[in-house]
Coordinates of C-alpha atoms in Angstrom, one line a residue:
M1 CA 47.9 -26.7 22.4
S2 CA 45.3 -23.9 21.4
V3 CA 44.5 -23.2 17.7
G4 CA 47.5 -22.2 14.9
D5 CA 50.1 -23.5 17.2
P6 CA 53.6 -23.4 15.5
A7 CA 54.6 -26.1 17.2
R8 CA 51.8 -28.4 15.2
S9 CA 53.1 -27.3 12.0
R10 CA 56.7 -28.1 12.8
K11 CA 55.8 -31.4 13.6
T12 CA 54.8 -31.9 9.8
S13 CA 58.5 -31.9 8.6
K14 CA 60.1 -34.6 11.8
M15 CA 58.0 -37.7 10.7
E16 CA 58.8 -37.3 7.0
N17 CA 61.1 -38.7 7.6
E18 CA 59.7 -41.7 9.3
P19 CA 58.7 -44.7 8.1
G20 CA 54.8 -45.3 6.4
I21 CA 54.5 -41.7 7.9
D22 CA 53.8 -39.2 3.9
V23 CA 53.4 -35.7 4.8
R24 CA 54.0 -32.6 2.4
V25 CA 52.8 -29.5 1.4
T26 CA 51.5 -28.5 -1.3
D27 CA 48.5 -25.8 -2.6
D28 CA 46.3 -26.9 -5.4
E29 CA 46.4 -22.6 -6.7
D30 CA 48.0 -20.2 -8.3
D31 CA 52.2 -19.5 -6.8
D32 CA 50.5 -16.1 -7.0
T33 CA 48.4 -17.3 -3.7
P34 CA 47.8 -15.4 -0.7
T35 CA 48.1 -16.2 2.5
G36 CA 46.8 -14.0 5.5
D37 CA 47.5 -10.2 5.4
K38 CA 48.9 -10.9 1.5
L39 CA 45.7 -12.7 0.6
H40 CA 43.5 -10.1 2.8
L41 CA 46.1 -6.7 1.4
R42 CA 45.3 -8.8 -1.7
L43 CA 41.4 -8.9 -1.3
L44 CA 41.1 -5.3 -0.3
L45 CA 42.8 -4.4 -3.6
M46 CA 40.7 -6.0 -6.4
E47 CA 36.8 -5.2 -7.2
D48 CA 34.0 -6.4 -6.4
K49 CA 33.7 -9.1 -8.8
Q50 CA 37.5 -10.1 -9.0
R51 CA 37.7 -10.4 -4.8
S52 CA 34.5 -13.1 -5.8
Q53 CA 36.0 -15.3 -8.0
L54 CA 39.2 -15.2 -5.9
M55 CA 36.9 -16.3 -2.8
W56 CA 35.2 -18.9 -4.0
R57 CA 38.4 -20.7 -5.2
Q58 CA 39.7 -20.8 -1.3
V59 CA 36.1 -22.9 -0.1
A60 CA 36.5 -25.0 -3.4
A61 CA 40.6 -25.9 -2.5
F62 CA 39.6 -26.1 1.6
Q63 CA 36.8 -28.5 -0.3
D64 CA 39.3 -30.6 -2.1
K65 CA 41.1 -31.2 2.0
V66 CA 38.7 -31.7 3.4
T67 CA 37.6 -34.2 0.8
V68 CA 41.0 -35.6 1.1
S69 CA 41.3 -36.0 4.8
F70 CA 37.7 -38.2 4.5
N71 CA 38.9 -40.5 2.5
T72 CA 42.4 -40.9 4.7
F73 CA 40.3 -41.2 7.9
S74 CA 39.3 -44.3 8.7
P75 CA 36.8 -45.3 12.1
E76 CA 37.6 -49.0 12.2
T77 CA 41.1 -48.9 11.8
L78 CA 41.6 -46.2 14.8
L79 CA 39.2 -48.8 17.1
F80 CA 40.8 -51.3 16.3
H81 CA 44.3 -49.7 17.1
V82 CA 42.5 -47.9 20.5
R83 CA 41.9 -51.6 21.3
A84 CA 45.2 -53.2 20.4
L85 CA 46.7 -50.6 22.3
S86 CA 44.5 -50.5 25.7
S87 CA 44.9 -54.7 25.3
L88 CA 48.7 -55.3 25.8
P89 CA 50.4 -55.7 29.1
N90 CA 53.0 -54.2 30.9
Q91 CA 51.0 -51.1 31.6
N92 CA 48.2 -48.6 34.3
R93 CA 46.0 -50.7 33.0
I94 CA 43.3 -47.9 34.5
L95 CA 44.4 -45.2 32.2
A96 CA 44.2 -47.5 29.7
N97 CA 41.0 -49.3 29.9
S98 CA 40.1 -45.6 29.6
I99 CA 41.2 -44.1 26.9
H100 CA 38.6 -41.6 26.1
S101 CA 40.0 -38.1 25.7
L102 CA 43.7 -37.2 23.6
A103 CA 45.7 -36.6 26.2
R104 CA 44.8 -40.2 27.7
L105 CA 45.9 -41.8 25.0
R106 CA 49.3 -39.2 24.2
M107 CA 49.6 -40.7 28.0
V108 CA 49.5 -44.1 26.6
V109 CA 51.3 -43.8 23.1
Q110 CA 54.2 -42.7 25.6
Q111 CA 54.2 -45.2 28.6
Q112 CA 54.6 -47.7 24.9
L113 CA 57.7 -45.5 24.4
R114 CA 59.6 -45.2 27.1
R115 CA 59.7 -49.0 26.9
A116 CA 61.3 -48.7 23.0
N117 CA 64.1 -48.6 21.4
L118 CA 66.2 -46.7 18.9
R119 CA 68.4 -48.2 16.0
S120 CA 70.9 -46.5 13.7
D121 CA 69.5 -45.2 10.6
G122 CA 66.5 -43.4 14.1
S123 CA 63.6 -46.4 13.6
V124 CA 61.8 -47.3 16.9
Y125 CA 62.0 -50.8 18.2
F126 CA 60.9 -53.2 20.8
A127 CA 63.7 -55.8 21.7
G128 CA 62.0 -58.4 24.6
L129 CA 58.3 -58.5 24.4
Q130 CA 56.6 -61.3 22.7
E131 CA 53.9 -58.0 21.6
S132 CA 56.5 -56.0 19.6
S133 CA 56.0 -56.2 16.4
V134 CA 51.8 -54.8 18.0
V135 CA 53.0 -52.5 19.6
A136 CA 55.5 -51.5 16.8
R137 CA 52.3 -51.4 14.8
C138 CA 50.6 -49.0 17.8
T139 CA 52.7 -46.5 18.1
Q140 CA 53.0 -45.9 15.0
F141 CA 49.5 -46.2 13.9
F142 CA 49.2 -43.1 16.9
G143 CA 52.3 -41.4 15.3
W144 CA 50.7 -40.9 12.1
F145 CA 47.0 -39.9 13.7
F146 CA 48.8 -37.2 16.0
E147 CA 49.5 -36.0 12.7
F148 CA 46.8 -35.9 11.6
M149 CA 45.2 -34.1 14.6
D150 CA 47.4 -31.2 14.1
Y151 CA 46.7 -31.6 10.4
L152 CA 42.7 -30.8 11.6
N153 CA 43.9 -27.9 13.5
E154 CA 46.3 -26.7 11.2
L155 CA 43.4 -26.8 8.6
H156 CA 40.7 -25.3 11.2
S157 CA 43.7 -22.4 11.2
N158 CA 43.3 -21.9 7.3
F159 CA 39.7 -21.5 6.5
V160 CA 40.0 -18.9 9.6
E161 CA 42.4 -17.0 7.8
R162 CA 41.6 -17.6 4.5
I163 CA 37.9 -17.9 4.1
F164 CA 36.2 -17.1 7.7
L165 CA 38.6 -13.8 8.6
P166 CA 38.2 -12.6 4.2
L167 CA 33.8 -13.0 4.9
F168 CA 33.3 -11.1 7.9
K169 CA 36.7 -8.5 6.6
F170 CA 34.7 -8.0 2.4
F171 CA 31.3 -10.1 1.8
H172 CA 29.8 -9.0 5.0
E173 CA 26.7 -6.3 3.7
I174 CA 27.2 -3.2 6.4
S175 CA 23.9 -1.4 5.3
F176 CA 20.8 0.0 7.5
L177 CA 19.6 -3.7 7.6
G178 CA 23.1 -4.5 8.7
S179 CA 25.2 -4.4 11.9
R180 CA 26.5 -1.0 12.3
S181 CA 28.9 0.1 14.7
R182 CA 28.7 3.8 16.1
A183 CA 32.5 5.6 14.6
S184 CA 33.6 8.2 16.9
T185 CA 33.9 11.5 14.9
S186 CA 36.9 13.2 14.4
A187 CA 35.4 16.2 16.7
S188 CA 34.1 13.7 19.2
T189 CA 37.8 12.3 19.6
F190 CA 39.3 16.0 19.5
S191 CA 36.7 16.7 22.5
K192 CA 37.3 13.6 24.3
M193 CA 41.4 14.4 24.2
S194 CA 41.2 18.1 24.7
L195 CA 39.2 17.5 28.2
F196 CA 42.8 16.1 29.0
S197 CA 45.7 18.2 27.1
V198 CA 45.7 21.3 29.6
D199 CA 49.2 22.0 31.4
S200 CA 49.4 21.2 34.7
G201 CA 51.6 23.1 35.6
G202 CA 51.5 26.7 37.1
G203 CA 50.4 30.2 34.9
E204 CA 49.3 33.3 34.5
M205 CA 46.3 33.4 36.0
E206 CA 44.8 34.7 32.9
E207 CA 46.6 31.2 30.9
N208 CA 44.7 29.3 33.4
H209 CA 41.4 31.2 33.3
D210 CA 41.1 30.5 29.2
N211 CA 42.0 26.6 30.7
V212 CA 38.7 26.2 32.1
F213 CA 37.1 28.0 29.5
K214 CA 38.7 25.4 26.9
E215 CA 37.6 22.9 29.3
R216 CA 34.2 23.8 29.3
E217 CA 33.9 23.9 26.2
A218 CA 35.5 21.5 24.8
E219 CA 32.7 19.2 27.2
E220 CA 30.0 21.4 26.2
R221 CA 31.1 20.2 22.3
A222 CA 31.7 16.4 23.7
E223 CA 28.5 16.6 25.2
E224 CA 26.9 17.7 21.8
D225 CA 28.3 15.3 19.8
V226 CA 27.3 12.6 22.3
T227 CA 23.7 13.8 21.9
V228 CA 23.9 13.8 18.1
S229 CA 25.3 10.1 17.6
V230 CA 22.4 9.3 19.5
D231 CA 20.5 11.2 17.6
T232 CA 22.1 8.8 14.5
A233 CA 22.0 6.0 16.4
R234 CA 18.1 6.5 16.8
R235 CA 17.5 7.5 13.1
R236 CA 19.3 5.2 11.8
A237 CA 17.7 2.6 14.0
Q238 CA 14.4 3.9 12.3
S239 CA 15.6 4.0 8.5
R240 CA 15.9 0.2 9.7
T241 CA 13.5 -0.8 10.6
A242 CA 11.7 0.8 7.2
L243 CA 13.4 -0.4 5.4
Q244 CA 12.8 -3.6 6.9
L245 CA 9.0 -3.1 6.8
L246 CA 9.1 -2.1 3.3
G247 CA 11.2 -5.4 1.2
N248 CA 8.2 -7.2 1.5
E249 CA 6.9 -4.4 -0.3
Y250 CA 9.6 -3.0 -3.1
K251 CA 11.7 -5.7 -3.8
D252 CA 14.4 -2.9 -5.5
I253 CA 14.2 -2.5 -1.5
K254 CA 15.3 -6.3 -0.2
G255 CA 18.0 -6.7 -2.9
L256 CA 20.1 -3.1 -2.3
Y257 CA 19.3 -3.5 1.0
D258 CA 17.7 -6.8 2.7
T259 CA 21.4 -8.5 3.8
T260 CA 18.9 -11.0 6.8
D261 CA 20.1 -14.0 4.7
M262 CA 23.4 -12.8 5.0
D263 CA 23.9 -12.3 8.4
K264 CA 22.1 -15.7 9.7
V265 CA 24.1 -17.2 8.1
A266 CA 27.2 -15.4 9.0
H267 CA 25.9 -16.0 12.8
R268 CA 24.9 -20.1 12.1
L269 CA 29.8 -19.4 11.2
S270 CA 30.8 -17.5 13.8
F271 CA 28.9 -20.7 16.3
L272 CA 30.1 -23.2 14.4
K273 CA 33.5 -21.6 14.4
D274 CA 33.0 -22.4 17.9
Q275 CA 32.5 -25.3 18.8
L276 CA 35.5 -26.4 16.7
D277 CA 37.6 -23.6 18.8
F278 CA 36.3 -25.7 21.4
M279 CA 37.1 -28.9 20.6
L280 CA 40.4 -28.1 19.1
E281 CA 42.1 -26.6 21.9
E282 CA 39.9 -28.6 25.1
E283 CA 42.6 -32.4 24.9
D284 CA 41.3 -33.5 28.2
E285 CA 38.0 -34.2 27.4
I286 CA 35.4 -34.8 25.3
D287 CA 31.7 -32.8 25.2
P288 CA 29.6 -35.0 22.7
D289 CA 27.0 -31.9 23.4
L290 CA 29.8 -30.7 20.4
F291 CA 28.6 -33.5 17.7
S292 CA 26.8 -33.2 15.2
P293 CA 23.9 -35.9 15.0
E294 CA 25.9 -36.6 11.0
S295 CA 28.8 -37.9 12.7
Q296 CA 27.3 -40.3 14.2
Q297 CA 25.6 -42.1 11.0
L298 CA 29.4 -42.1 10.4
L299 CA 29.8 -44.7 12.8
Y300 CA 27.6 -47.0 12.7
P301 CA 27.8 -49.7 12.5
L302 CA 31.0 -50.6 14.9
D303 CA 30.2 -51.6 18.5
M304 CA 32.0 -49.7 21.4
D305 CA 31.8 -47.7 24.0
E306 CA 30.3 -44.4 24.7
G307 CA 34.0 -43.5 25.5
T308 CA 35.4 -44.5 23.1
E309 CA 32.6 -43.5 21.1
N310 CA 33.9 -39.8 21.6
L311 CA 37.7 -40.9 20.3
V312 CA 36.4 -42.4 17.4
R313 CA 33.5 -39.3 16.9
L314 CA 36.0 -36.3 17.6
P315 CA 37.4 -36.1 13.7
L316 CA 34.8 -37.7 11.5
D317 CA 32.9 -34.7 13.8
L318 CA 35.5 -32.3 12.8
L319 CA 35.8 -33.4 8.9
V320 CA 31.5 -33.0 9.2
K321 CA 32.1 -29.8 11.0
F322 CA 34.9 -28.8 8.1
R323 CA 31.8 -29.5 4.9
K324 CA 28.6 -27.8 7.2
A325 CA 31.6 -24.6 6.6
I326 CA 31.9 -25.1 3.3
W327 CA 28.4 -25.3 2.9
L328 CA 27.6 -21.9 4.8
A329 CA 30.6 -20.2 2.6
R330 CA 29.1 -21.2 -0.5
R331 CA 25.6 -19.9 0.1
W332 CA 27.7 -16.7 1.8
L333 CA 29.6 -16.2 -1.7
E334 CA 25.7 -17.1 -3.0
L335 CA 24.1 -14.5 -1.3
Y336 CA 26.7 -12.4 -2.2
D337 CA 26.4 -12.1 -5.9
K338 CA 23.2 -11.8 -6.1
R339 CA 23.9 -8.3 -5.4
T340 CA 25.2 -5.3 -8.3
Y341 CA 28.3 -4.8 -9.0
D342 CA 28.6 -2.3 -12.0
L343 CA 28.1 0.8 -10.1
N344 CA 26.0 3.1 -13.0
T345 CA 23.8 -0.2 -12.6
K346 CA 23.2 0.2 -8.8
L347 CA 22.6 3.8 -8.6
Q348 CA 20.1 3.4 -12.1
K349 CA 18.1 0.8 -9.0
V350 CA 18.5 3.7 -6.9
L351 CA 17.3 6.1 -8.5
T352 CA 14.5 4.3 -9.5
L353 CA 14.2 3.0 -6.8
E354 CA 13.7 6.8 -5.6
N355 CA 12.0 7.3 -7.9
T356 CA 9.1 4.4 -6.9
L357 CA 9.2 5.6 -3.4
T358 CA 9.5 9.6 -4.0
Q359 CA 5.4 8.8 -5.9
R360 CA 3.9 6.6 -3.5
L361 CA 4.7 8.9 -0.7
Q362 CA 3.0 12.1 -2.7
S363 CA 0.4 10.1 -3.6
L364 CA -0.1 9.0 0.2
D365 CA -0.1 12.5 1.3
G366 CA -3.2 13.0 -1.3
N367 CA -5.0 10.0 -0.4
I368 CA -4.4 10.5 3.6
L369 CA -6.1 15.0 3.1
Q370 CA -8.6 13.5 0.6
H371 CA -9.6 10.9 4.0
E372 CA -9.4 13.5 6.6
H373 CA -11.8 15.5 4.6
Q374 CA -13.6 12.7 3.7
L375 CA -13.3 11.6 7.6
E376 CA -14.6 14.9 9.2
R377 CA -18.0 14.7 7.2
N378 CA -19.1 11.7 8.3
T379 CA -17.7 12.6 11.7
D380 CA -19.8 15.7 11.5
D381 CA -22.5 13.4 9.7
L382 CA -22.1 10.2 12.8
H383 CA -23.0 13.5 15.4
R384 CA -25.5 14.7 13.7
L385 CA -27.2 11.0 14.0
M386 CA -25.9 10.2 17.5
K387 CA -28.1 13.4 18.9
R388 CA -31.1 11.7 16.8
E389 CA -30.6 8.5 18.2
E390 CA -30.6 10.4 21.0
R391 CA -34.0 12.1 20.5
T392 CA -35.9 9.4 21.7
D393 CA -34.6 8.9 25.0
G394 CA -35.0 12.4 24.6
L395 CA -39.5 12.5 24.0
T396 CA -39.4 10.1 26.4
F397 CA -38.1 12.3 29.0
A398 CA -40.4 14.5 28.4
L399 CA -43.6 12.9 28.6
Y400 CA -42.3 11.9 31.9
D401 CA -41.8 16.1 33.0
I402 CA -45.3 16.5 30.8
E403 CA -47.1 14.4 32.6
A404 CA -45.2 15.4 36.0
K405 CA -46.4 18.5 35.5
A406 CA -50.0 17.3 34.5
E407 CA -50.4 15.2 37.5
S408 CA -49.6 18.7 39.7
L409 CA -51.8 20.8 37.9
E410 CA -54.7 19.1 38.7
G411 CA -54.5 18.4 41.5
Q412 CA -54.4 21.8 41.8
L413 CA -57.0 22.6 39.5
K414 CA -58.9 19.0 42.8
Q415 CA -57.6 22.1 45.7
L416 CA -59.4 24.5 44.0
R417 CA -62.0 23.0 42.2
R418 CA -62.5 22.1 46.7
L419 CA -62.3 25.4 47.8
R420 CA -65.0 26.7 44.9
D421 CA -67.7 24.3 46.0
A422 CA -66.9 25.8 50.2
I423 CA -67.2 29.1 48.8
T424 CA -70.5 28.8 46.6
S425 CA -71.8 26.6 50.4
R426 CA -70.7 29.6 52.3
V427 CA -72.3 32.3 50.1
K428 CA -75.2 30.5 49.9
L429 CA -75.9 30.7 53.5
V430 CA -74.2 34.6 54.2
A431 CA -77.3 35.7 51.5
Q432 CA -79.9 34.4 53.7
T433 CA -78.3 36.4 57.0
G434 CA -78.1 38.8 54.3
R435 CA -75.1 40.1 55.7
V436 CA -73.3 42.1 52.8
Q437 CA -69.9 42.7 54.0
E438 CA -69.2 39.2 54.3
Y439 CA -71.0 38.2 51.1
R440 CA -68.7 41.2 48.8
R441 CA -65.9 39.8 50.3
L442 CA -66.9 35.9 49.7
K443 CA -68.0 37.0 46.1
M444 CA -64.3 38.5 45.0
D445 CA -63.1 34.8 46.6
F446 CA -65.2 34.1 43.3
E447 CA -64.1 35.8 41.0
K448 CA -60.0 34.9 42.8
N449 CA -60.9 30.9 42.2
K450 CA -62.8 30.8 38.8
L451 CA -59.7 32.7 37.5
Q452 CA -57.1 30.8 39.0
R453 CA -59.1 27.4 37.9
Y454 CA -59.0 28.6 34.3
L455 CA -55.7 29.5 33.8
L456 CA -54.8 25.8 35.8
E457 CA -57.8 24.3 32.5
R458 CA -55.2 26.3 29.8
L459 CA -52.1 24.4 31.3
L460 CA -53.4 21.3 31.6
A461 CA -54.7 21.7 27.9
T462 CA -51.1 23.2 27.0
L463 CA -49.9 20.4 28.5
N464 CA -52.3 17.9 26.9
Y465 CA -51.4 19.3 23.5
Q466 CA -47.2 18.8 23.6
R467 CA -48.1 15.3 25.1
Q468 CA -50.0 13.6 22.7
L469 CA -47.4 15.8 20.2
S470 CA -44.2 14.3 21.9
E471 CA -46.0 10.4 21.8
Q472 CA -46.4 10.7 18.2
D473 CA -43.1 12.0 18.2
R474 CA -41.6 9.5 19.5
K475 CA -43.8 7.0 18.2
V476 CA -41.5 8.5 14.3
E477 CA -39.0 8.3 16.3
L478 CA -39.5 4.2 17.5
E479 CA -40.9 3.3 14.0
M480 CA -37.7 4.7 12.7
R481 CA -35.4 3.8 15.0
P482 CA -33.6 0.2 13.6
S483 CA -33.0 2.4 9.7
L484 CA -31.6 5.3 11.8
I485 CA -29.3 3.0 14.2
R486 CA -28.2 0.9 10.2
H487 CA -27.6 4.3 9.1
T488 CA -25.7 5.3 12.2
N489 CA -23.4 2.0 12.1
H490 CA -22.2 3.2 8.5
V491 CA -21.6 5.7 9.0
Q492 CA -19.7 4.8 12.5
D493 CA -17.6 1.5 11.0
T494 CA -16.9 4.2 7.7
C495 CA -15.8 6.9 10.6
E496 CA -13.4 4.1 11.9
R497 CA -12.5 2.0 8.5
L498 CA -10.9 6.3 7.8
E499 CA -9.4 6.1 10.3
Q500 CA -7.7 3.1 10.4
T501 CA -6.9 3.5 6.6
I502 CA -5.8 7.0 7.5
R503 CA -3.4 5.2 10.1
E504 CA -1.8 3.0 7.5
Q505 CA -1.6 5.8 5.5
K506 CA 0.5 8.1 7.5
R507 CA 3.0 4.7 9.3
E508 CA 3.8 3.8 5.1
R509 CA 4.5 7.1 4.7
D510 CA 7.0 7.6 7.7
N511 CA 8.6 4.8 6.8
I512 CA 9.1 6.3 3.5
R513 CA 10.5 9.1 5.1
C514 CA 12.6 6.9 7.0
A515 CA 13.9 4.6 4.4
L516 CA 14.5 7.9 1.6
I517 CA 17.6 8.7 4.5
P518 CA 20.0 5.8 3.6
I519 CA 17.7 5.4 -0.5
Q520 CA 18.9 9.0 -0.7
E521 CA 22.5 8.7 0.7
D522 CA 24.0 6.1 -1.1
R523 CA 22.6 8.0 -4.6
Q524 CA 24.8 10.5 -3.4
T525 CA 27.7 8.8 -2.8
L526 CA 27.1 6.5 -6.1
S527 CA 26.6 9.5 -7.9
D528 CA 29.6 11.1 -6.5
K529 CA 31.3 7.6 -7.5
V530 CA 29.8 7.5 -11.4
S531 CA 31.0 11.5 -11.0
R532 CA 34.7 11.0 -9.9
M533 CA 35.3 7.5 -11.9
S534 CA 34.1 10.0 -15.3
A535 CA 36.2 12.4 -14.8
N536 CA 39.0 9.7 -14.1
N537 CA 38.3 8.2 -16.8
V538 CA 37.8 11.4 -19.8
A539 CA 41.6 12.5 -18.2
N540 CA 42.9 9.4 -18.5
S541 CA 41.3 9.4 -22.2
A542 CA 42.4 12.8 -22.7
D543 CA 46.2 12.2 -21.2
S544 CA 46.2 9.2 -23.9
H545 CA 46.1 11.6 -26.7
R546 CA 48.6 14.1 -26.0
R547 CA 50.8 12.1 -25.3
L548 CA 50.6 9.6 -28.4
R549 CA 50.8 10.9 -32.1
S550 CA 50.0 9.5 -34.8
G551 CA 52.5 7.0 -36.1
E552 CA 54.5 6.3 -32.9
A553 CA 53.4 3.6 -30.5
R554 CA 54.6 4.0 -27.0
F555 CA 55.5 1.3 -25.2
V556 CA 57.3 0.1 -28.6
R557 CA 61.0 0.7 -30.5
T558 CA 62.4 1.1 -33.7
I559 CA 64.7 -1.3 -35.3
N560 CA 66.8 0.6 -37.6
V561 CA 67.5 -2.2 -40.0
N562 CA 70.0 -1.0 -42.6
N563 CA 72.8 0.1 -39.4
R564 CA 71.5 -3.2 -38.0
V565 CA 71.9 -1.7 -34.1
N566 CA 69.2 -3.8 -32.0
R567 CA 67.1 -1.5 -29.8
L568 CA 66.6 -3.9 -26.4
L569 CA 63.3 -4.0 -24.9
P570 CA 63.7 -3.8 -21.0
N571 CA 63.2 -7.9 -21.0
Q572 CA 66.2 -9.0 -22.9
V573 CA 69.9 -9.3 -23.2
N574 CA 72.2 -10.3 -25.2
G575 CA 69.6 -9.8 -27.8
C576 CA 67.6 -13.3 -25.9
L577 CA 64.6 -12.9 -24.4
A578 CA 65.5 -12.9 -21.0
V579 CA 62.8 -15.3 -18.8
P580 CA 62.1 -13.0 -15.0
R581 CA 62.6 -14.9 -11.7
P582 CA 59.9 -17.2 -10.9
P583 CA 58.2 -15.7 -8.3
L584 CA 58.5 -17.8 -4.4
K585 CA 56.2 -20.7 -4.5
A586 CA 52.9 -18.7 -1.6
P587 CA 52.5 -20.4 1.8
G588 CA 49.4 -22.7 0.7
W589 CA 46.9 -25.4 1.9
I590 CA 48.4 -28.2 3.6
S591 CA 47.4 -31.8 2.5
P592 CA 46.8 -34.9 5.0
P593 CA 49.5 -37.7 6.1
Q594 CA 48.9 -40.6 4.5
W595 CA 48.8 -43.5 6.6

């Protein structure tokens, strides 16, 4: 049978006249306490503070019923009657020895009730059985037990209607840090509906052209609406992330927008409610994986098999889960009560938070600009230092080039010297023979060789001088290189630190900009509400001053004593105060059946 089935609640009235069973419907609250939809309507019309107070009373009433149920139910008594029922003769032994679920227990009890007789007063007795008293006692107890399980089911239904649903409907913060559903706007709804609003019948060409144009325009509007909604959802997600990141630094953000703790409580309560739904709906089989560890401790030191333990543990576990639900509901209301109820105070907090974030944003902009200038200067210094470090390598390569050129010039100079020696020996031979023409030619070659040697010697001297300078520079650079490397590393670390600082500051600036979007929206919304409230108060005050005059009271009529004419108030009859009819007592929390 499903949760909240009316058939279960009707069983309560049927068992009122049976012996040993006392089922009464009571309400611990005031007479005007609504239930179900009336409760939701009343919560909707209440202010936050009164709404919270009403829910605290609902939770307290539910806790009283759970406490009474704990005191009413006894697992030892249930185990005793289950064993007594399974030991009765003249029944299906296979079924009697496997009473491990409510469905099997009902079948065994129904088998025993088929042998019962009915007295004139409606009571049940078992004739011709040696164990008639035991059978009567067992059937009577399990009749009460089934009513008790129905009561737990109805109590769960009342919890869902009067606590669970109102908590999610009226006490669940829907903010940028909570879940937010994307609702379609009126423009998008119109655009989607207009796609199907074109008449399918025949008409003029102009009408068809207009219809096609309208369809295209509607499709374009729908695409624009979808794009806008996606962008809005993306911005909201960015704002939610920004508020979460800034919540640890700014406590006002955590107090105004952070609903993480409430979301966790809501998730746990929803999961607990799903477990209760499954356990109450499923009577054919009991899943021990759904049991809470606390219910196992309540069965100590009872000794029984696993199937019987699951059956005896079921009502205890339901009551344990009810207690957990009470604790979660109280925790939910405690978190809800921490919020600010007064609009002026909340507006002041939002304004203070907005001013703080705005000042921080301006400070970040100045710091980012200053750090970027510092980074630019340090980057230029770092480039010069890195070039200075590269100078040592450049001098080393220059020395290699100078030595290579010097070796090449020395080789050329050696060849010229060998050529000079050859020309000198040739000139001596020609001078002995007296060949004048050849002598002149050799003399010109000798002078040419002399000039070439002089040029190469000067080049070698220049290269040697350059090599000396390069070696000296390289020696100086090598001596300065350790300190230069340390200074370069320091400048590089400074640049990296400045880059990291700028990235963090830019990230914080972007987070603050995203966080200011919902804060500014809330500030505008709260300002509008406060302005409307102030305008309404001023209007009501002005209207009251216009209607009330000096010496007159609006709702009090004057009695003329001289003429002894009594002008009765609206609630007076024949000169006496008429007592108004009491309101109908609303259905409230039911009480568990007493055994």
